[in-house]
PDB file of C-alpha atoms in Angstrom:
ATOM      1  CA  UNK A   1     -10.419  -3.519   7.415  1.00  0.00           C
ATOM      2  CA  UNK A   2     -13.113  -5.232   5.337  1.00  0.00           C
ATOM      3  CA  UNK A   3     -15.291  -1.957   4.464  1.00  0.00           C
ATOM      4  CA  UNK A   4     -11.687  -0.631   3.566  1.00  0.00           C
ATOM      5  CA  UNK A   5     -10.757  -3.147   1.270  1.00  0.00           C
ATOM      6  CA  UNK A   6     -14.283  -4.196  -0.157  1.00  0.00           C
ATOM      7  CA  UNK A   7     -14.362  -0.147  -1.100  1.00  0.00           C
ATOM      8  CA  UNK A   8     -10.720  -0.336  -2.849  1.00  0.00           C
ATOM      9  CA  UNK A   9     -12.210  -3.797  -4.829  1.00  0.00           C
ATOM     10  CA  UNK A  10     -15.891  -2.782  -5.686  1.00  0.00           C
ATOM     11  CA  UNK A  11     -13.517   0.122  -7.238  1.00  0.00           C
ATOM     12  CA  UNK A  12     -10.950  -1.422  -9.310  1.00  0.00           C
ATOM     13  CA  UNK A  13     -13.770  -3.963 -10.553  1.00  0.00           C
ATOM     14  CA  UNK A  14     -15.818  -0.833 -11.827  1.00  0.00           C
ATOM     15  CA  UNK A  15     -12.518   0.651 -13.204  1.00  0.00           C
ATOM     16  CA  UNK A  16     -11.712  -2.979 -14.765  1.00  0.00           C
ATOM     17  CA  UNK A  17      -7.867  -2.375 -13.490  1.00  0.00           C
ATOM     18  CA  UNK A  18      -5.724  -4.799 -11.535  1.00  0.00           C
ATOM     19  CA  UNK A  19      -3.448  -4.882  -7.943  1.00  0.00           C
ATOM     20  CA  UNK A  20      -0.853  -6.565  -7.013  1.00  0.00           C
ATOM     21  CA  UNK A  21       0.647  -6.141  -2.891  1.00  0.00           C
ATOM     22  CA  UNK A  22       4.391  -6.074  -1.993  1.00  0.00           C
ATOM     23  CA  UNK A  23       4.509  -6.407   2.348  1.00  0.00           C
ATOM     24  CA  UNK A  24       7.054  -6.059   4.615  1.00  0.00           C
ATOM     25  CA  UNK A  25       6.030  -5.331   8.419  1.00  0.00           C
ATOM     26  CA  UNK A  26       2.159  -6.588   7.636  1.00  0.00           C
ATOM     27  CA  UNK A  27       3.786 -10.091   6.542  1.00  0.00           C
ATOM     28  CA  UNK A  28       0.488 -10.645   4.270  1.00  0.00           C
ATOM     29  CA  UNK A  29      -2.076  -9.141   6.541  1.00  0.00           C
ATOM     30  CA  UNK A  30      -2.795  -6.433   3.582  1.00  0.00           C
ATOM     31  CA  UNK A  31      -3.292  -9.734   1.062  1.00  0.00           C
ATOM     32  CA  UNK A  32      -5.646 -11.364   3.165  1.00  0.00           C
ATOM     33  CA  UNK A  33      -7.683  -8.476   3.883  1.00  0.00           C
ATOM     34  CA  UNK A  34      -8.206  -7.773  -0.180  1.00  0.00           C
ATOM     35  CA  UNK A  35      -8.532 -11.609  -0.998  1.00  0.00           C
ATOM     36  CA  UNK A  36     -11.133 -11.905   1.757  1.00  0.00           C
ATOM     37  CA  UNK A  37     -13.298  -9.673  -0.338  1.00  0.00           C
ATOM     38  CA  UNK A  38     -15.982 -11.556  -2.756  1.00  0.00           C
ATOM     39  CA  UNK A  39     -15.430 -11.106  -6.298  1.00  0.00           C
ATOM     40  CA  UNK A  40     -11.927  -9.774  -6.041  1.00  0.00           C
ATOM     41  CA  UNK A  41     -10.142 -12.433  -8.495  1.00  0.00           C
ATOM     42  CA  UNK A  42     -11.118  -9.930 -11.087  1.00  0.00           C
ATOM     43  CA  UNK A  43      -8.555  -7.648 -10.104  1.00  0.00           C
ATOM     44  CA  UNK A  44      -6.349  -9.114  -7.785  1.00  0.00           C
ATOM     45  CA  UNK A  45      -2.875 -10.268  -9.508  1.00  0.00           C
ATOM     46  CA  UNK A  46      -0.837 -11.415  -6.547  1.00  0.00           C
ATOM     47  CA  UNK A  47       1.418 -10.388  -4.094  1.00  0.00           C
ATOM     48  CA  UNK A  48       4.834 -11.456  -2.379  1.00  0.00           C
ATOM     49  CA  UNK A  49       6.037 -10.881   0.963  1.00  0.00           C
ATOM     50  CA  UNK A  50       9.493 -10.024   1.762  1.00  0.00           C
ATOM     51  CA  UNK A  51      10.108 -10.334   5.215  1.00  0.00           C
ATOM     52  CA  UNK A  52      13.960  -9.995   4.342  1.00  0.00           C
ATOM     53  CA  UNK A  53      15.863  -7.330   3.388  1.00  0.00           C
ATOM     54  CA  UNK A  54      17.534  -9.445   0.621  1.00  0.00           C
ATOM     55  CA  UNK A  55      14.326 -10.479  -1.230  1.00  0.00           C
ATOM     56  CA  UNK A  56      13.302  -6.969  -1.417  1.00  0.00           C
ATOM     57  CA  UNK A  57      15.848  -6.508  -4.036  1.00  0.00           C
ATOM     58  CA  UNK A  58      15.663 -10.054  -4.990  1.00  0.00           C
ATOM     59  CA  UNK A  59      11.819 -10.493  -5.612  1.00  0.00           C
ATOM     60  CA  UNK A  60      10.316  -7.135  -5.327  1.00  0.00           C
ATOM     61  CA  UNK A  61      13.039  -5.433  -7.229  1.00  0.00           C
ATOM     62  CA  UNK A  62      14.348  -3.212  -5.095  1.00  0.00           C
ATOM     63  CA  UNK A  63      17.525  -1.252  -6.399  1.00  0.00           C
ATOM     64  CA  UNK A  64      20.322  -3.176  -3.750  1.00  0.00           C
ATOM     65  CA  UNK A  65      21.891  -0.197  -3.455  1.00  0.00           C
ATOM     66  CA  UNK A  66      19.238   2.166  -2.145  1.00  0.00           C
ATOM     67  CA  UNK A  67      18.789  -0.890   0.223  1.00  0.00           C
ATOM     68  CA  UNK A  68      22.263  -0.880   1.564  1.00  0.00           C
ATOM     69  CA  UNK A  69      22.436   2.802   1.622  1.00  0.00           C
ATOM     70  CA  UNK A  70      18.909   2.990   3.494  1.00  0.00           C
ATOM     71  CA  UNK A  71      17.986   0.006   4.838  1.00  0.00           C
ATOM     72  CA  UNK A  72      14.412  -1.133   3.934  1.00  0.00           C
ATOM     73  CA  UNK A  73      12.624   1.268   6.479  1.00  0.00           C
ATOM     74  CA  UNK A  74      12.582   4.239   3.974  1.00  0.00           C
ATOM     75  CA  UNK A  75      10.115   6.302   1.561  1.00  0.00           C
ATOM     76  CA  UNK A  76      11.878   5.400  -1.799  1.00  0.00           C
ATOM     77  CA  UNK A  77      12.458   1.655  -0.396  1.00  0.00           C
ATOM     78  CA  UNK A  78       8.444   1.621  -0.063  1.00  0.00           C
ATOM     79  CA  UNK A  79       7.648   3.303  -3.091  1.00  0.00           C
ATOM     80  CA  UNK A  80      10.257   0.858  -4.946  1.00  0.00           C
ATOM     81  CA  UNK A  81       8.484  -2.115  -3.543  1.00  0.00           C
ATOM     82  CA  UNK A  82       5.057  -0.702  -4.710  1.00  0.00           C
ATOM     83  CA  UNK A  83       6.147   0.211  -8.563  1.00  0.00           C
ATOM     84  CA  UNK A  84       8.176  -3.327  -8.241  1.00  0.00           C
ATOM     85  CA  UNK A  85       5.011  -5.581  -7.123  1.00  0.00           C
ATOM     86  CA  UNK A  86       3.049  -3.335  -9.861  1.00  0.00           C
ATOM     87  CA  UNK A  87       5.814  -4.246 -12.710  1.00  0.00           C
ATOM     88  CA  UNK A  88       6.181  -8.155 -11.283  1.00  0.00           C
ATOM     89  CA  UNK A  89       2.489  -9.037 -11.306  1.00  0.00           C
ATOM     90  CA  UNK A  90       1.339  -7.216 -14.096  1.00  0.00           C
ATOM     91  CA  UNK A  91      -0.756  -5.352 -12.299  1.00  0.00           C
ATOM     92  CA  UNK A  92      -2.148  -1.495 -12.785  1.00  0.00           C
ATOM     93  CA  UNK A  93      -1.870  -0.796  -9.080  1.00  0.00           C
ATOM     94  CA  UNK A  94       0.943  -1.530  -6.906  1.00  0.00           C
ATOM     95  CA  UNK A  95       0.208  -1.210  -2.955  1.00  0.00           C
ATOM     96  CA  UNK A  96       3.744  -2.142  -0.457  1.00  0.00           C
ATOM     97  CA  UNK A  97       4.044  -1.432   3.313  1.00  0.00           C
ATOM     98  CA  UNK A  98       7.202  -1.325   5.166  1.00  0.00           C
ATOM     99  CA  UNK A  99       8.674  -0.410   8.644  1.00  0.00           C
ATOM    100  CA  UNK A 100       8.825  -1.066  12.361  1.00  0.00           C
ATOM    101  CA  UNK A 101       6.384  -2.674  14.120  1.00  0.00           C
ATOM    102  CA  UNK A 102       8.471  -3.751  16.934  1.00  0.00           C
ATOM    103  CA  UNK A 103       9.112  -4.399  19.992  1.00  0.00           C
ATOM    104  CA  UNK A 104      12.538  -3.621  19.395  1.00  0.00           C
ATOM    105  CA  UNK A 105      14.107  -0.612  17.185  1.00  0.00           C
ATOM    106  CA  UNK A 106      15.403  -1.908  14.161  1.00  0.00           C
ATOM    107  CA  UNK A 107      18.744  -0.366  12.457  1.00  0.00           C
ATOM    108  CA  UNK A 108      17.877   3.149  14.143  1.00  0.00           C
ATOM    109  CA  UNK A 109      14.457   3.509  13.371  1.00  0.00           C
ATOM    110  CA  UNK A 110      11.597   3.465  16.410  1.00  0.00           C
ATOM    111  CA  UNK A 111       8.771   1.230  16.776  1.00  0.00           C
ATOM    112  CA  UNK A 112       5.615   2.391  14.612  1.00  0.00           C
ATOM    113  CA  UNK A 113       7.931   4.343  11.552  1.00  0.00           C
ATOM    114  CA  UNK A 114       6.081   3.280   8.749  1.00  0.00           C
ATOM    115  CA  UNK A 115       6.175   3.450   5.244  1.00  0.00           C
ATOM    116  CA  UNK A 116       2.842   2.760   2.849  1.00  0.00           C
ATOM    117  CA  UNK A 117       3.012   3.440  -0.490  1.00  0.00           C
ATOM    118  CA  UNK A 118       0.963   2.649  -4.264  1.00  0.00           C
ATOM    119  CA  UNK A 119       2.093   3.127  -7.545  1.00  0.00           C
ATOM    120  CA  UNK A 120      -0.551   3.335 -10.150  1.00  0.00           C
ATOM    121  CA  UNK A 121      -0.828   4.239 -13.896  1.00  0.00           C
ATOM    122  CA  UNK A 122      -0.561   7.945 -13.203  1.00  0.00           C
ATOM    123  CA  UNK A 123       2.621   7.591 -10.861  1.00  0.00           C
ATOM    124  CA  UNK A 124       2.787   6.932  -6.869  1.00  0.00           C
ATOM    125  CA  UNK A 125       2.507   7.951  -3.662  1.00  0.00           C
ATOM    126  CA  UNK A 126       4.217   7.558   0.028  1.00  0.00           C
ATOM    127  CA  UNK A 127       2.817   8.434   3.234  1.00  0.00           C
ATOM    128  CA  UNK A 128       5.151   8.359   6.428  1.00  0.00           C
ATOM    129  CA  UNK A 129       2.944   6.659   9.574  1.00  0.00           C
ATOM    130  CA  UNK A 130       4.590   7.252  12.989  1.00  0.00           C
ATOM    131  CA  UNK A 131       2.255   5.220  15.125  1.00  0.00           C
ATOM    132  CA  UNK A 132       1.386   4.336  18.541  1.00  0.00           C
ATOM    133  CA  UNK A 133       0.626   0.962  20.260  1.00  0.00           C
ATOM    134  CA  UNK A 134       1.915  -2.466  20.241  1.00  0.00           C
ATOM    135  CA  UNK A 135       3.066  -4.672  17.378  1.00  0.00           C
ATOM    136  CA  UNK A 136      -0.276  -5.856  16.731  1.00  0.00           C
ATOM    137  CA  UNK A 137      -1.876  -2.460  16.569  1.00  0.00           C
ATOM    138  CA  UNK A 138       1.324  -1.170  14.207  1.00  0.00           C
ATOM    139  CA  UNK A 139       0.605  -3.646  11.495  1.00  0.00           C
ATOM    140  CA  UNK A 140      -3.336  -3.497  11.390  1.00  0.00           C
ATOM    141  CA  UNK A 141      -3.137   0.212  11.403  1.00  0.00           C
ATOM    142  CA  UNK A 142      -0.256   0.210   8.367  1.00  0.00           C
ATOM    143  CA  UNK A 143      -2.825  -1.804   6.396  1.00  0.00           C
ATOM    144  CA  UNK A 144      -5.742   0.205   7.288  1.00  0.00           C
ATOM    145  CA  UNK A 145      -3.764   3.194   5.785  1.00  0.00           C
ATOM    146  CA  UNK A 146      -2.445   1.345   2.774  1.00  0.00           C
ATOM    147  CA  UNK A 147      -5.835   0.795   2.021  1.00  0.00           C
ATOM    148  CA  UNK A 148      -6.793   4.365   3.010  1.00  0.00           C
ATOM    149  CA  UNK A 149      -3.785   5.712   0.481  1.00  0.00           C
ATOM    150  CA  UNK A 150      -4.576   3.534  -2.186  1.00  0.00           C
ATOM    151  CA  UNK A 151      -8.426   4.152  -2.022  1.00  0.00           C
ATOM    152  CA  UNK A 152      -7.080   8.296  -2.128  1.00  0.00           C
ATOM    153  CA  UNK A 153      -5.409   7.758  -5.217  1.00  0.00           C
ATOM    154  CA  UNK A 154      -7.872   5.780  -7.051  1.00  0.00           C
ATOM    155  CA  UNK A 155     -10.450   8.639  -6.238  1.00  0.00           C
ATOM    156  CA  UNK A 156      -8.077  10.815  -7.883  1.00  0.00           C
ATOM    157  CA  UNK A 157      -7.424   8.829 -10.884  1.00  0.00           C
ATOM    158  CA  UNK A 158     -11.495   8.857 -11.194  1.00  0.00           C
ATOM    159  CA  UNK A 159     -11.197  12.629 -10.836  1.00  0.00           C
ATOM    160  CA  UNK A 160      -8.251  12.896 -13.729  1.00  0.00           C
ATOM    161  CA  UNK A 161     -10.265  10.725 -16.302  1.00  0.00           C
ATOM    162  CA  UNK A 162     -13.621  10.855 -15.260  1.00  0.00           C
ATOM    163  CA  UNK A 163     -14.676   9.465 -18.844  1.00  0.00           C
ATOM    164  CA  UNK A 164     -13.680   6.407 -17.578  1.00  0.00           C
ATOM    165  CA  UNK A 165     -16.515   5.988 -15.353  1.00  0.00           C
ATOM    166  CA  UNK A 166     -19.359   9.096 -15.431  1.00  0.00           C
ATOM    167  CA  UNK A 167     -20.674   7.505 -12.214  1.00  0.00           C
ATOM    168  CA  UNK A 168     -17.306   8.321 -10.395  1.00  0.00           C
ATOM    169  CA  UNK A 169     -16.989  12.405 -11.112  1.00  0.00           C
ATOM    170  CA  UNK A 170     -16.694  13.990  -8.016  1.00  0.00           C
ATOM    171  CA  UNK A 171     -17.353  10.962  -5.733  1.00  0.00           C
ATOM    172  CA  UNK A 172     -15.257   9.954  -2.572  1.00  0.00           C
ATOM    173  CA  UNK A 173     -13.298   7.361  -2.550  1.00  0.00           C
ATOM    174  CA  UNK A 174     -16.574   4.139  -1.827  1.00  0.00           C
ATOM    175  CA  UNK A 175     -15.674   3.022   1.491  1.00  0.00           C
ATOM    176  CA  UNK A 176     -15.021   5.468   4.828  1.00  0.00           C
ATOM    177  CA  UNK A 177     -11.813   4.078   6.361  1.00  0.00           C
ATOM    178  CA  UNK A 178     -11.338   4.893  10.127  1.00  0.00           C
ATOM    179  CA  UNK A 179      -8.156   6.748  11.451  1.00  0.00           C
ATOM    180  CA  UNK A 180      -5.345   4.872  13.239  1.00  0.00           C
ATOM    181  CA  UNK A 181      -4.152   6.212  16.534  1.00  0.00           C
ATOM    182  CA  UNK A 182      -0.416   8.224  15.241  1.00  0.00           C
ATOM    183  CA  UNK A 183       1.575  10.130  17.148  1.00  0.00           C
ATOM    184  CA  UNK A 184       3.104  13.079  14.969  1.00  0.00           C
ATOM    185  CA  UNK A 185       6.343  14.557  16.404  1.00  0.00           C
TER     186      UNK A 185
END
């Protein structure tokens, strides 16, 4: 996770923009893996984690009613959480992660349904993870792809405006970020 998130930093330092991180399932696992990153004060705003379905709406600014209509295992629920940390921090980019990790089922929805999602200055993003393994292995892998997603759409921000750094036209995204195990229906 460190090459992921040191890429996603050295990035937004270069681009001189901000992130903020809204968690769910990873309970802070995708803070501490940007915050354990040298030099990231620069950029990073803050984050919250809400565990409960409650401060979603609460903290993060979730709408309550796409929570009761949804629950908080859904695509807009993630991307509201993302666009909501992103609005609540101040930040440029917003990065949330919600879902199932386990062991049990929750509300209908099967271990390893997972939700990432980042809002940035040119709009967001959600991807849909169905993974295998254990708790453990759910929640490293969701951070490992919120990183991977939000490391996608700063490389296409670069590619948008590359004014904004002549350095970045055409490049990949700085840091190669391994693929979790998934199993796609």
């Amino acid at each position: 996770m460190g090459s992921a998130a040191a890429g996603v930093v050295h990035r937004l330092v270069q681009r001189h923009e901000t992130l903020a991180t809204v968690e769910s399932l990873t309970g802070g696992s995708l803070a501490a893996s940007i915050v354990d990153i040298a030099g990231v004060s620069g950029i990073y705003r803050g984050g919250l984690v809400v565990y409960a379905t409650e401060l979603k709406g609460t903290l993060a600014g979730v709408p309550t009613d796409l929570l009761s209509e949804r629950g908080p295992v859904d695509p807009d629920v993630a991307a509201a959480l993302a666009e909501g940390g992103r609005q609540r921090c101040g930040a440029d980019w917003g990065v949330a992660t919600t879902g199932v990790a386990g062991p049990e089922p929750q509300d209908g929805k099967p271990v390893g349904l997972v939700y990432v999602a980042v809002a940035g200055p040119n709009g967001g993003e959600v991807r849909q993870l169905d993974l295998d393994g254990g708790r453990d292995h759910v929640r490293a892998a969701a951070v490992i792809e919120a990183l991977r997603l939000l490391a996608e759409r700063i490389h296409d921000a670069d590619v948008q405006d590359p004014d904004l750094d002549p350095d970045a036209q055409g490049s990949a995204p700085d840091a190669p970020i391994p693929a979790p195990a998934t199993n796609h229906p």
